[in-house]
């Protein structure tokens, strides 16, 4: 601000910030919602015990409060001060608001309370209990606004009705000391809750870091072992025509096809390694879709698998996730058929009905395949299919056919076509 020294400007900003916090505290007291509690019940039994204790305290205070009531009007004005106490377990500010309004109105109807005060002991204790619970849950500005607002009817009614103010003055000091204690307890509980939340975030970050380290380790093993062998396969397939003279043209073409498949597998593996290693961006190659099924079928035919494809003309007009899932299911099914039922005919049919892609892969007789593994140990092909379909909210069935073959059927919801 021009013309104001830096120190004065800083003090002005601090005063504005303090005034803003005070105003927000007043709004919170009068109309604000309840903040989350600063304590947590260790068990449902502990919470039920607290509710039972509040109910018993309410009944006891009601009994004490009713001792000085002689008329129905006194009852209607005096009981609301005590009755909201059970609300204080979950809605302490609401309980305090109701009790505070009753604190204003109860003295309008005279009653023979002990000591000649405008309120009974039960009313004062109930309002003090709601004040303590609300003050612990709310921030400091709201607590001290509650303290100030509570003293307004206290001072007005006592100054008018009680000749000797020594008792009210001592009660005010006690109430102020209680407010200081509540402020201290609430601040400590909020600090403990913030510390616990920070510890939870730290633990989550530590777990995430452990996951990333494990993924990096898996990526290194894939790169060092699997990628090495795939590279060796590709190199040997490419150099076979030069190392083995006199190969027929069909064998040369077969070695070339093997080399191409190995190179494609290496490309896919590099993409997966980029996903596993978060410090490296994943490759941006497009994912295969339904429109790529004819190329996949042709590759299977070149590998010696008799495959027939039945599909509508617009294969690619489905969401990308559905397209990738359908492609991978067909790819895995063809791989299983070539491994476990060599020579058996395979039929791939793709349809669209009621907002879903209907996929069916059938390989004929030739020995029932084991779709989730190979002869060297259990695999994860069928498990991967089920996980992919489950992510889309679809269904998948896989099992032997009556004629000895194997059938894989999937229903993939598409939603709105993009």
C-alpha positions as a Markdown table, in Angstrom:
| # | Residue | x | y | z |
|---|---|---|---|---|
| 1 | Unk | 0.0 | 0.0 | 0.0 |
| 2 | Unk | 1.5 | 3.4 | -0.9 |
| 3 | Unk | 2.4 | 5.6 | 2.0 |
| 4 | Unk | 2.3 | 2.8 | 4.6 |
| 5 | Unk | 5.6 | 1.5 | 5.9 |
| 6 | Unk | 6.3 | -2.2 | 5.4 |
| 7 | Unk | 5.8 | -3.0 | 9.1 |
| 8 | Unk | 2.5 | -1.2 | 9.3 |
| 9 | Unk | 1.3 | -2.9 | 6.1 |
| 10 | Unk | 2.3 | -6.3 | 7.5 |
| 11 | Unk | 0.4 | -5.6 | 10.7 |
| 12 | Unk | -2.6 | -4.5 | 8.6 |
| 13 | Unk | -2.6 | -7.7 | 6.6 |
| 14 | Unk | -2.3 | -9.7 | 9.8 |
| 15 | Unk | -5.3 | -7.8 | 11.3 |
| 16 | Unk | -7.3 | -8.5 | 8.2 |
| 17 | Unk | -6.5 | -12.2 | 8.3 |
| 18 | Unk | -7.4 | -12.4 | 12.0 |
| 19 | Unk | -10.7 | -10.5 | 11.3 |
| 20 | Unk | -11.4 | -12.9 | 8.4 |
| 21 | Unk | -10.9 | -15.9 | 10.6 |
| 22 | Unk | -13.1 | -14.4 | 13.4 |
| 23 | Unk | -15.9 | -13.8 | 10.9 |
| 24 | Unk | -15.7 | -17.3 | 9.5 |
| 25 | Unk | -15.8 | -18.6 | 13.1 |
| 26 | Unk | -19.0 | -16.7 | 13.8 |
| 27 | Unk | -20.6 | -18.0 | 10.6 |
| 28 | Unk | -19.6 | -21.5 | 11.5 |
| 29 | Unk | -21.2 | -21.1 | 14.9 |
| 30 | Unk | -24.4 | -19.6 | 13.6 |
| 31 | Unk | -25.1 | -21.5 | 10.3 |
| 32 | Unk | -22.1 | -23.7 | 9.5 |
| 33 | Unk | -22.2 | -27.4 | 9.0 |
| 34 | Unk | -20.6 | -29.9 | 11.4 |
| 35 | Unk | -17.0 | -30.7 | 10.6 |
| 36 | Unk | -15.7 | -34.3 | 10.8 |
| 37 | Unk | -15.0 | -35.5 | 14.3 |
| 38 | Unk | -11.4 | -35.2 | 15.6 |
| 39 | Unk | -11.6 | -38.6 | 17.3 |
| 40 | Unk | -12.3 | -42.1 | 16.1 |
| 41 | Unk | -14.3 | -44.8 | 17.9 |
| 42 | Unk | -12.0 | -47.7 | 18.4 |
| 43 | Unk | -14.9 | -50.2 | 18.2 |
| 44 | Unk | -18.7 | -50.2 | 17.8 |
| 45 | Unk | -19.0 | -51.2 | 21.4 |
| 46 | Unk | -17.1 | -48.0 | 22.5 |
| 47 | Unk | -19.5 | -45.9 | 20.4 |
| 48 | Unk | -22.6 | -47.6 | 21.9 |
| 49 | Unk | -21.2 | -47.1 | 25.4 |
| 50 | Unk | -20.7 | -43.4 | 24.8 |
| 51 | Unk | -24.3 | -43.1 | 23.5 |
| 52 | Unk | -25.6 | -45.0 | 26.6 |
| 53 | Unk | -23.6 | -42.7 | 28.9 |
| 54 | Unk | -25.1 | -39.6 | 27.2 |
| 55 | Unk | -28.5 | -41.0 | 27.5 |
| 56 | Unk | -28.1 | -41.7 | 31.2 |
| 57 | Unk | -26.6 | -38.3 | 31.8 |
| 58 | Unk | -29.6 | -36.7 | 29.9 |
| 59 | Unk | -32.1 | -38.6 | 32.1 |
| 60 | Unk | -30.2 | -37.6 | 35.3 |
| 61 | Unk | -30.1 | -33.9 | 34.2 |
| 62 | Unk | -33.8 | -34.0 | 33.3 |
| 63 | Unk | -34.6 | -35.4 | 36.7 |
| 64 | Unk | -32.6 | -32.6 | 38.4 |
| 65 | Unk | -34.1 | -30.0 | 36.0 |
| 66 | Unk | -37.7 | -31.1 | 36.7 |
| 67 | Unk | -37.3 | -30.6 | 40.4 |
| 68 | Unk | -37.8 | -26.8 | 40.1 |
| 69 | Unk | -40.6 | -26.8 | 37.5 |
| 70 | Unk | -44.1 | -26.0 | 38.6 |
| 71 | Unk | -46.0 | -25.2 | 35.3 |
| 72 | Unk | -46.3 | -26.6 | 31.8 |
| 73 | Unk | -44.8 | -23.4 | 30.3 |
| 74 | Unk | -41.7 | -23.8 | 32.5 |
| 75 | Unk | -41.4 | -27.4 | 31.3 |
| 76 | Unk | -41.7 | -26.4 | 27.6 |
| 77 | Unk | -38.9 | -23.9 | 28.0 |
| 78 | Unk | -36.6 | -25.7 | 30.5 |
| 79 | Unk | -36.5 | -29.2 | 29.1 |
| 80 | Unk | -35.1 | -28.2 | 25.6 |
| 81 | Unk | -31.9 | -27.1 | 27.3 |
| 82 | Unk | -31.2 | -30.6 | 28.5 |
| 83 | Unk | -32.9 | -32.7 | 25.8 |
| 84 | Unk | -30.4 | -31.9 | 23.0 |
| 85 | Unk | -27.5 | -33.4 | 25.0 |
| 86 | Unk | -27.8 | -36.8 | 23.1 |
| 87 | Unk | -27.4 | -34.9 | 19.8 |
| 88 | Unk | -24.0 | -33.8 | 21.0 |
| 89 | Unk | -22.4 | -37.1 | 20.2 |
| 90 | Unk | -22.8 | -36.6 | 16.4 |
| 91 | Unk | -24.1 | -33.0 | 16.1 |
| 92 | Unk | -22.6 | -31.0 | 19.0 |
| 93 | Unk | -23.0 | -27.6 | 17.4 |
| 94 | Unk | -26.7 | -28.2 | 16.8 |
| 95 | Unk | -27.1 | -29.3 | 20.4 |
| 96 | Unk | -25.3 | -26.2 | 21.6 |
| 97 | Unk | -27.5 | -23.9 | 19.3 |
| 98 | Unk | -30.7 | -25.4 | 20.7 |
| 99 | Unk | -29.4 | -25.1 | 24.3 |
| 100 | Unk | -28.2 | -21.6 | 23.8 |
| 101 | Unk | -31.6 | -20.5 | 22.4 |
| 102 | Unk | -33.3 | -22.1 | 25.4 |
| 103 | Unk | -30.7 | -20.3 | 27.6 |
| 104 | Unk | -32.1 | -17.0 | 26.3 |
| 105 | Unk | -35.8 | -18.0 | 26.7 |
| 106 | Unk | -36.0 | -20.1 | 29.9 |
| 107 | Unk | -35.7 | -17.0 | 32.3 |
| 108 | Unk | -38.8 | -15.5 | 30.7 |
| 109 | Unk | -40.8 | -18.0 | 32.7 |
| 110 | Unk | -39.9 | -17.7 | 36.4 |
| 111 | Unk | -39.2 | -20.9 | 38.3 |
| 112 | Unk | -37.9 | -21.7 | 41.8 |
| 113 | Unk | -34.4 | -22.8 | 40.8 |
| 114 | Unk | -31.8 | -23.4 | 43.5 |
| 115 | Unk | -30.0 | -20.2 | 44.5 |
| 116 | Unk | -32.5 | -18.0 | 42.8 |
| 117 | Unk | -30.7 | -18.3 | 39.4 |
| 118 | Unk | -32.7 | -18.0 | 36.1 |
| 119 | Unk | -31.7 | -21.6 | 35.2 |
| 120 | Unk | -31.5 | -24.9 | 36.9 |
| 121 | Unk | -28.3 | -26.8 | 37.5 |
| 122 | Unk | -29.3 | -29.5 | 35.0 |
| 123 | Unk | -29.7 | -26.9 | 32.3 |
| 124 | Unk | -26.3 | -25.3 | 32.9 |
| 125 | Unk | -24.5 | -28.7 | 33.0 |
| 126 | Unk | -26.2 | -29.9 | 29.8 |
| 127 | Unk | -25.2 | -26.7 | 27.9 |
| 128 | Unk | -21.7 | -27.0 | 29.3 |
| 129 | Unk | -21.4 | -30.6 | 28.0 |
| 130 | Unk | -22.6 | -29.6 | 24.5 |
| 131 | Unk | -20.2 | -26.6 | 24.6 |
| 132 | Unk | -17.3 | -28.9 | 25.4 |
| 133 | Unk | -18.1 | -31.4 | 22.7 |
| 134 | Unk | -18.7 | -28.8 | 20.0 |
| 135 | Unk | -15.6 | -26.8 | 21.0 |
| 136 | Unk | -13.3 | -29.9 | 20.7 |
| 137 | Unk | -14.6 | -30.6 | 17.2 |
| 138 | Unk | -14.5 | -27.0 | 15.9 |
| 139 | Unk | -11.6 | -24.7 | 15.3 |
| 140 | Unk | -10.4 | -22.1 | 17.8 |
| 141 | Unk | -12.4 | -19.0 | 16.4 |
| 142 | Unk | -15.7 | -21.0 | 16.6 |
| 143 | Unk | -14.9 | -22.1 | 20.1 |
| 144 | Unk | -14.4 | -18.6 | 21.4 |
| 145 | Unk | -17.4 | -17.2 | 19.6 |
| 146 | Unk | -19.4 | -19.9 | 21.4 |
| 147 | Unk | -17.8 | -18.8 | 24.7 |
| 148 | Unk | -18.7 | -15.1 | 24.0 |
| 149 | Unk | -22.3 | -15.9 | 22.9 |
| 150 | Unk | -22.8 | -18.0 | 26.0 |
| 151 | Unk | -21.8 | -15.2 | 28.2 |
| 152 | Unk | -24.2 | -12.7 | 26.7 |
| 153 | Unk | -27.5 | -14.2 | 28.1 |
| 154 | Unk | -25.5 | -15.3 | 31.2 |
| 155 | Unk | -24.4 | -11.8 | 32.0 |
| 156 | Unk | -27.7 | -10.1 | 31.1 |
| 157 | Unk | -30.0 | -12.4 | 33.1 |
| 158 | Unk | -27.7 | -12.8 | 36.1 |
| 159 | Unk | -27.1 | -9.1 | 36.4 |
| 160 | Unk | -30.8 | -8.4 | 36.4 |
| 161 | Unk | -32.0 | -11.3 | 38.7 |
| 162 | Unk | -29.1 | -12.1 | 41.1 |
| 163 | Unk | -28.3 | -9.5 | 43.7 |
| 164 | Unk | -24.9 | -11.0 | 44.7 |
| 165 | Unk | -22.7 | -11.4 | 41.6 |
| 166 | Unk | -19.9 | -13.2 | 43.3 |
| 167 | Unk | -21.3 | -16.5 | 42.3 |
| 168 | Unk | -21.8 | -15.6 | 38.7 |
| 169 | Unk | -18.4 | -14.1 | 38.5 |
| 170 | Unk | -16.8 | -17.2 | 39.8 |
| 171 | Unk | -18.8 | -19.4 | 37.5 |
| 172 | Unk | -17.7 | -17.2 | 34.6 |
| 173 | Unk | -14.1 | -17.7 | 35.5 |
| 174 | Unk | -14.6 | -21.5 | 35.8 |
| 175 | Unk | -16.4 | -21.4 | 32.3 |
| 176 | Unk | -13.4 | -19.5 | 30.9 |
| 177 | Unk | -11.0 | -22.0 | 32.3 |
| 178 | Unk | -13.1 | -24.8 | 30.8 |
| 179 | Unk | -13.0 | -23.1 | 27.4 |
| 180 | Unk | -9.2 | -22.8 | 27.6 |
| 181 | Unk | -9.0 | -26.5 | 28.4 |
| 182 | Unk | -11.3 | -27.4 | 25.6 |
| 183 | Unk | -9.2 | -25.3 | 23.2 |
| 184 | Unk | -6.1 | -27.2 | 24.3 |
| 185 | Unk | -7.7 | -30.6 | 24.0 |
| 186 | Unk | -9.2 | -29.8 | 20.6 |
| 187 | Unk | -5.9 | -28.5 | 19.2 |
| 188 | Unk | -4.1 | -31.5 | 20.4 |
| 189 | Unk | -6.7 | -33.9 | 18.9 |
| 190 | Unk | -6.6 | -32.1 | 15.6 |
| 191 | Unk | -2.8 | -32.2 | 15.6 |
| 192 | Unk | -2.9 | -35.9 | 16.3 |
| 193 | Unk | -5.4 | -36.5 | 13.5 |
| 194 | Unk | -3.3 | -34.5 | 11.1 |
| 195 | Unk | -0.2 | -36.5 | 12.2 |
| 196 | Unk | -2.1 | -39.8 | 11.7 |
| 197 | Unk | -3.3 | -38.7 | 8.2 |
| 198 | Unk | 0.3 | -37.7 | 7.3 |
| 199 | Unk | 1.5 | -41.1 | 8.5 |
| 200 | Unk | -1.1 | -42.8 | 6.4 |
| 201 | Unk | -0.1 | -40.8 | 3.4 |
| 202 | Unk | 3.6 | -41.6 | 4.1 |
| 203 | Unk | 2.7 | -45.3 | 4.3 |
| 204 | Unk | 0.7 | -45.2 | 1.1 |
| 205 | Unk | 3.7 | -43.5 | -0.6 |
| 206 | Unk | 6.0 | -46.1 | 0.8 |
| 207 | Unk | 3.8 | -48.9 | -0.5 |
| 208 | Unk | 3.6 | -47.2 | -3.9 |
| 209 | Unk | 7.3 | -46.8 | -4.0 |
| 210 | Unk | 7.7 | -50.5 | -3.2 |
| 211 | Unk | 5.3 | -51.4 | -6.1 |
| 212 | Unk | 7.3 | -49.2 | -8.5 |
| 213 | Unk | 10.5 | -50.8 | -7.4 |
| 214 | Unk | 9.0 | -54.3 | -7.9 |
| 215 | Unk | 7.7 | -53.3 | -11.3 |
| 216 | Unk | 11.2 | -52.0 | -12.2 |
| 217 | Unk | 12.7 | -55.3 | -11.1 |
| 218 | Unk | 10.2 | -57.2 | -13.2 |
| 219 | Unk | 11.0 | -55.0 | -16.1 |
| 220 | Unk | 14.7 | -55.6 | -15.8 |
| 221 | Unk | 14.1 | -59.4 | -15.6 |
| 222 | Unk | 11.9 | -59.3 | -18.7 |
| 223 | Unk | 14.5 | -57.3 | -20.5 |
| 224 | Unk | 17.4 | -59.4 | -19.5 |
| 225 | Unk | 15.8 | -62.8 | -20.0 |
| 226 | Unk | 12.8 | -62.8 | -22.2 |
| 227 | Unk | 13.8 | -60.0 | -24.5 |
| 228 | Unk | 17.2 | -61.6 | -24.9 |
| 229 | Unk | 15.7 | -64.9 | -26.0 |
| 230 | Unk | 13.3 | -63.2 | -28.4 |
| 231 | Unk | 16.1 | -61.2 | -30.0 |
| 232 | Unk | 18.0 | -64.5 | -30.4 |
| 233 | Unk | 15.1 | -66.1 | -32.1 |
| 234 | Unk | 14.7 | -63.2 | -34.4 |
| 235 | Unk | 18.4 | -63.1 | -35.3 |
| 236 | Unk | 18.5 | -66.9 | -35.9 |
| 237 | Unk | 15.4 | -66.8 | -38.0 |
| 238 | Unk | 16.8 | -64.0 | -40.1 |
| 239 | Unk | 20.2 | -65.6 | -40.6 |
| 240 | Unk | 19.0 | -69.1 | -41.2 |
| 241 | Unk | 18.8 | -68.8 | -45.0 |
| 242 | Unk | 22.5 | -67.7 | -45.0 |
| 243 | Unk | 23.7 | -70.3 | -42.5 |
| 244 | Unk | 21.8 | -73.2 | -44.0 |
| 245 | Unk | 22.4 | -73.3 | -47.8 |
| 246 | Unk | 20.0 | -75.1 | -50.1 |
| 247 | Unk | 16.8 | -74.2 | -48.2 |
| 248 | Unk | 13.7 | -74.3 | -50.3 |
| 249 | Unk | 11.8 | -71.1 | -50.9 |
| 250 | Unk | 8.9 | -72.2 | -48.6 |
| 251 | Unk | 11.4 | -72.7 | -45.7 |
| 252 | Unk | 13.0 | -69.3 | -46.4 |
| 253 | Unk | 9.5 | -67.7 | -46.2 |
| 254 | Unk | 8.7 | -69.5 | -43.0 |
| 255 | Unk | 12.0 | -68.3 | -41.4 |
| 256 | Unk | 11.1 | -64.7 | -42.6 |
| 257 | Unk | 7.6 | -65.0 | -41.0 |
| 258 | Unk | 9.1 | -66.3 | -37.8 |
| 259 | Unk | 11.6 | -63.3 | -37.7 |
| 260 | Unk | 8.7 | -60.9 | -38.3 |
| 261 | Unk | 6.6 | -62.3 | -35.5 |
| 262 | Unk | 9.6 | -62.3 | -33.1 |
| 263 | Unk | 10.3 | -58.6 | -34.0 |
| 264 | Unk | 6.6 | -57.7 | -33.3 |
| 265 | Unk | 6.8 | -59.5 | -30.0 |
| 266 | Unk | 10.0 | -57.5 | -29.1 |
| 267 | Unk | 8.1 | -54.3 | -30.0 |
| 268 | Unk | 5.2 | -55.3 | -27.7 |
| 269 | Unk | 7.6 | -56.2 | -24.9 |
| 270 | Unk | 9.4 | -52.9 | -25.2 |
| 271 | Unk | 6.0 | -51.1 | -24.9 |
| 272 | Unk | 5.2 | -53.1 | -21.8 |
| 273 | Unk | 8.6 | -52.4 | -20.3 |
| 274 | Unk | 7.9 | -48.7 | -20.8 |
| 275 | Unk | 4.7 | -49.1 | -18.9 |
| 276 | Unk | 6.3 | -51.0 | -16.1 |
| 277 | Unk | 9.1 | -48.4 | -15.8 |
| 278 | Unk | 7.4 | -45.2 | -14.8 |
| 279 | Unk | 10.5 | -43.2 | -15.4 |
| 280 | Unk | 10.2 | -44.0 | -19.1 |
| 281 | Unk | 7.3 | -43.1 | -21.3 |
| 282 | Unk | 5.3 | -45.9 | -22.8 |
| 283 | Unk | 5.4 | -46.3 | -26.6 |
| 284 | Unk | 2.7 | -44.5 | -28.4 |
| 285 | Unk | 2.0 | -47.2 | -31.0 |
| 286 | Unk | -1.8 | -47.7 | -31.5 |
| 287 | Unk | -3.4 | -50.7 | -29.8 |
| 288 | Unk | -4.9 | -53.4 | -32.1 |
| 289 | Unk | -8.6 | -53.2 | -32.8 |
| 290 | Unk | -11.3 | -55.3 | -34.3 |
| 291 | Unk | -10.3 | -54.0 | -37.7 |
| 292 | Unk | -7.0 | -55.7 | -37.3 |
| 293 | Unk | -8.6 | -59.2 | -37.0 |
| 294 | Unk | -8.2 | -60.1 | -40.7 |
| 295 | Unk | -4.4 | -59.5 | -40.5 |
| 296 | Unk | -4.3 | -61.6 | -37.3 |
| 297 | Unk | -6.2 | -64.4 | -39.1 |
| 298 | Unk | -3.9 | -64.2 | -42.1 |
| 299 | Unk | -0.9 | -64.6 | -39.8 |
| 300 | Unk | -2.4 | -67.6 | -38.2 |
| 301 | Unk | -3.1 | -69.2 | -41.6 |
| 302 | Unk | 0.5 | -68.6 | -42.6 |
| 303 | Unk | 1.5 | -70.4 | -39.4 |
| 304 | Unk | -0.6 | -73.4 | -40.6 |
| 305 | Unk | -3.8 | -72.9 | -38.6 |
| 306 | Unk | -6.9 | -73.3 | -40.7 |
| 307 | Unk | -9.1 | -70.3 | -39.6 |
| 308 | Unk | -12.4 | -69.0 | -40.9 |
| 309 | Unk | -13.5 | -65.5 | -40.0 |
| 310 | Unk | -17.2 | -64.5 | -39.9 |
| 311 | Unk | -17.7 | -60.8 | -39.1 |
| 312 | Unk | -19.7 | -57.8 | -40.2 |
| 313 | Unk | -18.1 | -55.3 | -42.6 |
| 314 | Unk | -17.7 | -52.5 | -40.1 |
| 315 | Unk | -15.4 | -54.3 | -37.7 |
| 316 | Unk | -13.7 | -51.2 | -36.2 |
| 317 | Unk | -16.8 | -49.3 | -35.1 |
| 318 | Unk | -16.6 | -50.1 | -31.4 |
| 319 | Unk | -15.0 | -48.4 | -28.5 |
| 320 | Unk | -11.2 | -48.8 | -28.4 |
| 321 | Unk | -11.3 | -50.8 | -25.1 |
| 322 | Unk | -13.7 | -53.3 | -26.5 |
| 323 | Unk | -11.7 | -53.6 | -29.7 |
| 324 | Unk | -8.5 | -54.3 | -27.8 |
| 325 | Unk | -10.2 | -56.9 | -25.6 |
| 326 | Unk | -11.8 | -58.7 | -28.6 |
| 327 | Unk | -8.5 | -58.8 | -30.5 |
| 328 | Unk | -6.6 | -60.2 | -27.5 |
| 329 | Unk | -9.2 | -62.9 | -26.9 |
| 330 | Unk | -9.0 | -64.0 | -30.5 |
| 331 | Unk | -5.2 | -63.8 | -30.4 |
| 332 | Unk | -5.0 | -65.9 | -27.3 |
| 333 | Unk | -7.6 | -68.4 | -28.6 |
| 334 | Unk | -5.7 | -68.9 | -31.8 |
| 335 | Unk | -2.4 | -69.4 | -29.9 |
| 336 | Unk | -4.0 | -72.0 | -27.7 |
| 337 | Unk | -5.5 | -73.8 | -30.7 |
| 338 | Unk | -2.2 | -73.9 | -32.5 |
| 339 | Unk | -0.4 | -75.3 | -29.4 |
| 340 | Unk | -2.9 | -77.8 | -28.1 |
| 341 | Unk | -5.0 | -78.8 | -31.1 |
| 342 | Unk | -2.7 | -78.5 | -34.1 |
| 343 | Unk | -4.4 | -79.1 | -37.4 |
| 344 | Unk | -7.9 | -78.6 | -36.0 |
| 345 | Unk | -10.1 | -76.1 | -37.9 |
| 346 | Unk | -10.9 | -72.8 | -36.1 |
| 347 | Unk | -13.9 | -70.6 | -36.6 |
| 348 | Unk | -13.9 | -67.0 | -35.4 |
| 349 | Unk | -17.3 | -65.3 | -35.5 |
| 350 | Unk | -18.0 | -61.7 | -34.5 |
| 351 | Unk | -21.4 | -60.2 | -34.1 |
| 352 | Unk | -23.2 | -57.2 | -32.7 |
| 353 | Unk | -26.5 | -57.4 | -30.8 |
| 354 | Unk | -28.3 | -55.3 | -28.1 |
| 355 | Unk | -25.4 | -53.0 | -27.5 |
| 356 | Unk | -22.7 | -55.7 | -27.2 |
| 357 | Unk | -20.1 | -57.4 | -29.3 |
| 358 | Unk | -20.7 | -61.2 | -29.5 |
| 359 | Unk | -17.4 | -63.0 | -29.9 |
| 360 | Unk | -17.1 | -66.8 | -30.4 |
| 361 | Unk | -14.0 | -68.8 | -31.2 |
| 362 | Unk | -14.4 | -72.6 | -31.9 |
| 363 | Unk | -11.7 | -75.0 | -32.7 |
| 364 | Unk | -12.9 | -78.4 | -33.9 |
| 365 | Unk | -12.0 | -81.9 | -32.7 |
| 366 | Unk | -8.4 | -82.7 | -32.3 |
| 367 | Unk | -7.9 | -83.1 | -28.7 |
| 368 | Unk | -9.3 | -80.7 | -26.1 |
| 369 | Unk | -6.9 | -77.9 | -25.5 |
| 370 | Unk | -5.8 | -76.5 | -22.2 |
| 371 | Unk | -6.5 | -72.8 | -22.9 |
| 372 | Unk | -4.8 | -71.4 | -19.9 |
| 373 | Unk | -1.3 | -73.0 | -20.2 |
| 374 | Unk | 1.1 | -75.1 | -22.2 |
| 375 | Unk | 2.9 | -78.4 | -21.7 |
| 376 | Unk | 5.7 | -76.8 | -19.6 |
| 377 | Unk | 3.6 | -75.4 | -16.9 |
| 378 | Unk | 0.4 | -73.5 | -16.1 |
| 379 | Unk | -0.2 | -70.2 | -17.9 |
| 380 | Unk | -2.5 | -67.3 | -17.6 |
| 381 | Unk | -4.3 | -67.1 | -20.9 |
| 382 | Unk | -7.8 | -67.8 | -19.8 |
| 383 | Unk | -7.3 | -65.8 | -16.6 |
| 384 | Unk | -6.2 | -62.8 | -18.7 |
| 385 | Unk | -9.3 | -63.2 | -20.9 |
| 386 | Unk | -11.6 | -63.2 | -17.9 |
| 387 | Unk | -9.9 | -60.1 | -16.4 |
| 388 | Unk | -10.2 | -58.2 | -19.6 |
| 389 | Unk | -13.8 | -59.0 | -20.0 |
| 390 | Unk | -14.6 | -58.3 | -16.4 |
| 391 | Unk | -13.1 | -54.8 | -16.7 |
| 392 | Unk | -15.7 | -54.1 | -19.4 |
| 393 | Unk | -18.6 | -55.5 | -17.4 |
| 394 | Unk | -19.0 | -58.4 | -19.9 |
| 395 | Unk | -19.1 | -62.1 | -19.6 |
| 396 | Unk | -16.9 | -64.9 | -20.8 |
| 397 | Unk | -17.3 | -68.7 | -21.0 |
| 398 | Unk | -14.7 | -71.2 | -22.1 |
| 399 | Unk | -15.0 | -75.0 | -22.1 |
| 400 | Unk | -14.9 | -78.2 | -24.1 |
| 401 | Unk | -17.4 | -78.6 | -26.9 |
| 402 | Unk | -19.6 | -81.7 | -27.2 |
| 403 | Unk | -17.6 | -82.9 | -30.3 |
| 404 | Unk | -14.3 | -82.7 | -28.5 |
| 405 | Unk | -13.2 | -79.2 | -29.5 |
| 406 | Unk | -13.1 | -76.1 | -27.4 |
| 407 | Unk | -15.3 | -73.0 | -27.4 |
| 408 | Unk | -14.6 | -69.5 | -26.1 |
| 409 | Unk | -17.6 | -67.1 | -26.0 |
| 410 | Unk | -17.6 | -63.5 | -24.9 |
| 411 | Unk | -20.2 | -60.8 | -24.6 |
| 412 | Unk | -18.6 | -57.3 | -24.5 |
| 413 | Unk | -20.8 | -54.4 | -23.8 |
| 414 | Unk | -20.0 | -51.4 | -26.0 |
| 415 | Unk | -22.3 | -48.6 | -24.6 |
| 416 | Unk | -22.4 | -45.7 | -27.0 |
| 417 | Unk | -20.4 | -46.2 | -30.1 |
| 418 | Unk | -17.9 | -43.4 | -30.5 |
